Amino acid sequence: YSDKTIPELCYKKEFDEITKNDSRISIRYTLTRHEIGQGHWDDRQGRIDKDFILSHVNDSENTRYMVCGPVEMVKDTMNFLTEIGVPKEWILAELFTGY
């Protein structure tokens, strides 16, 4: 999950609860515009990219991906997922248009 700042993280509490209750689901967070003074952040900073994905996937044969967001972000993410060998049928994507 990527967002700009801590206050913009939607549903973090709910996502954390889901991952606590279902070990098959893993959510990793990254912020793209975190600044000192916005709160404590120990997780990654930067956009989702190949290295981010590869550093968190331990079982690539059984991993499925959900990609939701702005059109360009979804397209870029789907491109690098297929570049690293993820079959398209293992990627569920939803585009957020009009903003």
CSV table of C-alpha atoms in Angstrom, one decimal:
chain,number,residue,atom,x,y,z
A,1,TYR,CA,0.0,0.0,0.0
A,2,SER,CA,1.4,3.4,-1.0
A,3,ASP,CA,0.2,6.8,-0.1
A,4,LYS,CA,1.8,10.2,0.2
A,5,THR,CA,1.7,10.8,4.0
A,6,ILE,CA,0.6,9.1,7.2
A,7,PRO,CA,-2.7,11.0,7.5
A,8,GLU,CA,-3.6,9.9,3.9
A,9,LEU,CA,-3.3,6.2,4.7
A,10,CYS,CA,-6.9,4.9,4.2
A,11,TYR,CA,-8.1,1.9,6.1
A,12,LYS,CA,-4.7,1.1,7.7
A,13,LYS,CA,-6.4,0.0,10.9
A,14,GLU,CA,-8.7,-2.3,9.0
A,15,PHE,CA,-5.9,-3.7,6.7
A,16,ASP,CA,-3.7,-4.4,9.8
A,17,GLU,CA,-6.7,-6.3,11.4
A,18,ILE,CA,-7.2,-8.3,8.3
A,19,THR,CA,-3.5,-9.4,8.1
A,20,LYS,CA,-3.6,-10.3,11.8
A,21,ASN,CA,-6.6,-12.6,11.2
A,22,ASP,CA,-5.5,-14.2,7.9
A,23,SER,CA,-1.9,-15.2,7.5
A,24,ARG,CA,-2.4,-15.6,3.7
A,25,ILE,CA,-2.7,-11.8,3.3
A,26,SER,CA,0.3,-9.5,3.5
A,27,ILE,CA,0.2,-5.8,3.2
A,28,ARG,CA,3.3,-3.7,3.1
A,29,TYR,CA,3.3,0.1,3.4
A,30,THR,CA,5.3,2.8,1.8
A,31,LEU,CA,5.0,6.6,1.8
A,32,THR,CA,6.1,8.8,-1.1
A,33,ARG,CA,6.1,12.3,0.7
A,34,HIS,CA,6.7,11.6,4.4
A,35,GLU,CA,8.4,14.5,6.2
A,36,ILE,CA,9.7,14.9,9.7
A,37,GLY,CA,7.0,16.2,11.9
A,38,GLN,CA,4.2,14.2,10.2
A,39,GLY,CA,4.6,11.4,12.8
A,40,HIS,CA,6.8,8.4,13.3
A,41,TRP,CA,7.4,6.2,10.3
A,42,ASP,CA,9.7,3.2,10.3
A,43,ASP,CA,8.4,1.6,7.1
A,44,ARG,CA,9.7,2.2,3.6
A,45,GLN,CA,9.6,5.6,1.8
A,46,GLY,CA,9.3,5.8,-1.9
A,47,ARG,CA,7.1,4.5,-4.7
A,48,ILE,CA,6.2,0.8,-5.2
A,49,ASP,CA,8.7,-0.6,-7.6
A,50,LYS,CA,10.2,-4.0,-8.6
A,51,ASP,CA,12.7,-4.0,-5.7
A,52,PHE,CA,9.9,-3.3,-3.2
A,53,ILE,CA,7.9,-6.2,-4.5
A,54,LEU,CA,10.8,-8.6,-4.8
A,55,SER,CA,11.9,-7.8,-1.2
A,56,HIS,CA,8.6,-8.8,0.2
A,57,VAL,CA,7.6,-11.8,-1.9
A,58,ASN,CA,8.7,-15.1,-0.3
A,59,ASP,CA,6.5,-17.5,-2.2
A,60,SER,CA,6.2,-16.3,-5.8
A,61,GLU,CA,4.4,-19.4,-6.9
A,62,ASN,CA,1.4,-18.7,-4.6
A,63,THR,CA,1.4,-14.9,-4.5
A,64,ARG,CA,-1.5,-12.9,-6.1
A,65,TYR,CA,-1.5,-9.1,-6.4
A,66,MET,CA,-4.2,-6.5,-6.1
A,67,VAL,CA,-3.4,-3.2,-7.7
A,68,CYS,CA,-5.7,-0.2,-7.3
A,69,GLY,CA,-5.1,3.5,-7.9
A,70,PRO,CA,-4.5,6.1,-10.5
A,71,VAL,CA,-4.3,4.9,-14.1
A,72,GLU,CA,-0.6,5.5,-14.6
A,73,MET,CA,0.4,3.9,-11.3
A,74,VAL,CA,-1.7,0.8,-12.1
A,75,LYS,CA,-0.2,0.6,-15.6
A,76,ASP,CA,3.4,1.0,-14.3
A,77,THR,CA,2.8,-1.6,-11.6
A,78,MET,CA,1.3,-4.1,-13.9
A,79,ASN,CA,4.2,-3.6,-16.3
A,80,PHE,CA,6.9,-4.4,-13.8
A,81,LEU,CA,4.9,-7.3,-12.3
A,82,THR,CA,4.7,-8.9,-15.7
A,83,GLU,CA,8.4,-8.0,-16.3
A,84,ILE,CA,9.4,-10.0,-13.2
A,85,GLY,CA,7.3,-13.0,-14.4
A,86,VAL,CA,4.0,-12.6,-12.7
A,87,PRO,CA,1.2,-14.1,-14.9
A,88,LYS,CA,-1.4,-11.5,-15.8
A,89,GLU,CA,-4.2,-13.8,-14.4
A,90,TRP,CA,-2.5,-13.4,-10.9
A,91,ILE,CA,-3.0,-9.6,-11.0
A,92,LEU,CA,-6.3,-8.1,-10.0
A,93,ALA,CA,-6.4,-4.4,-11.1
A,94,GLU,CA,-8.8,-1.5,-10.6
A,95,LEU,CA,-8.3,1.9,-12.1
A,96,PHE,CA,-9.3,5.1,-10.3
A,97,THR,CA,-10.1,7.6,-13.0
A,98,GLY,CA,-11.3,11.2,-13.0
A,99,TYR,CA,-9.2,12.8,-10.3
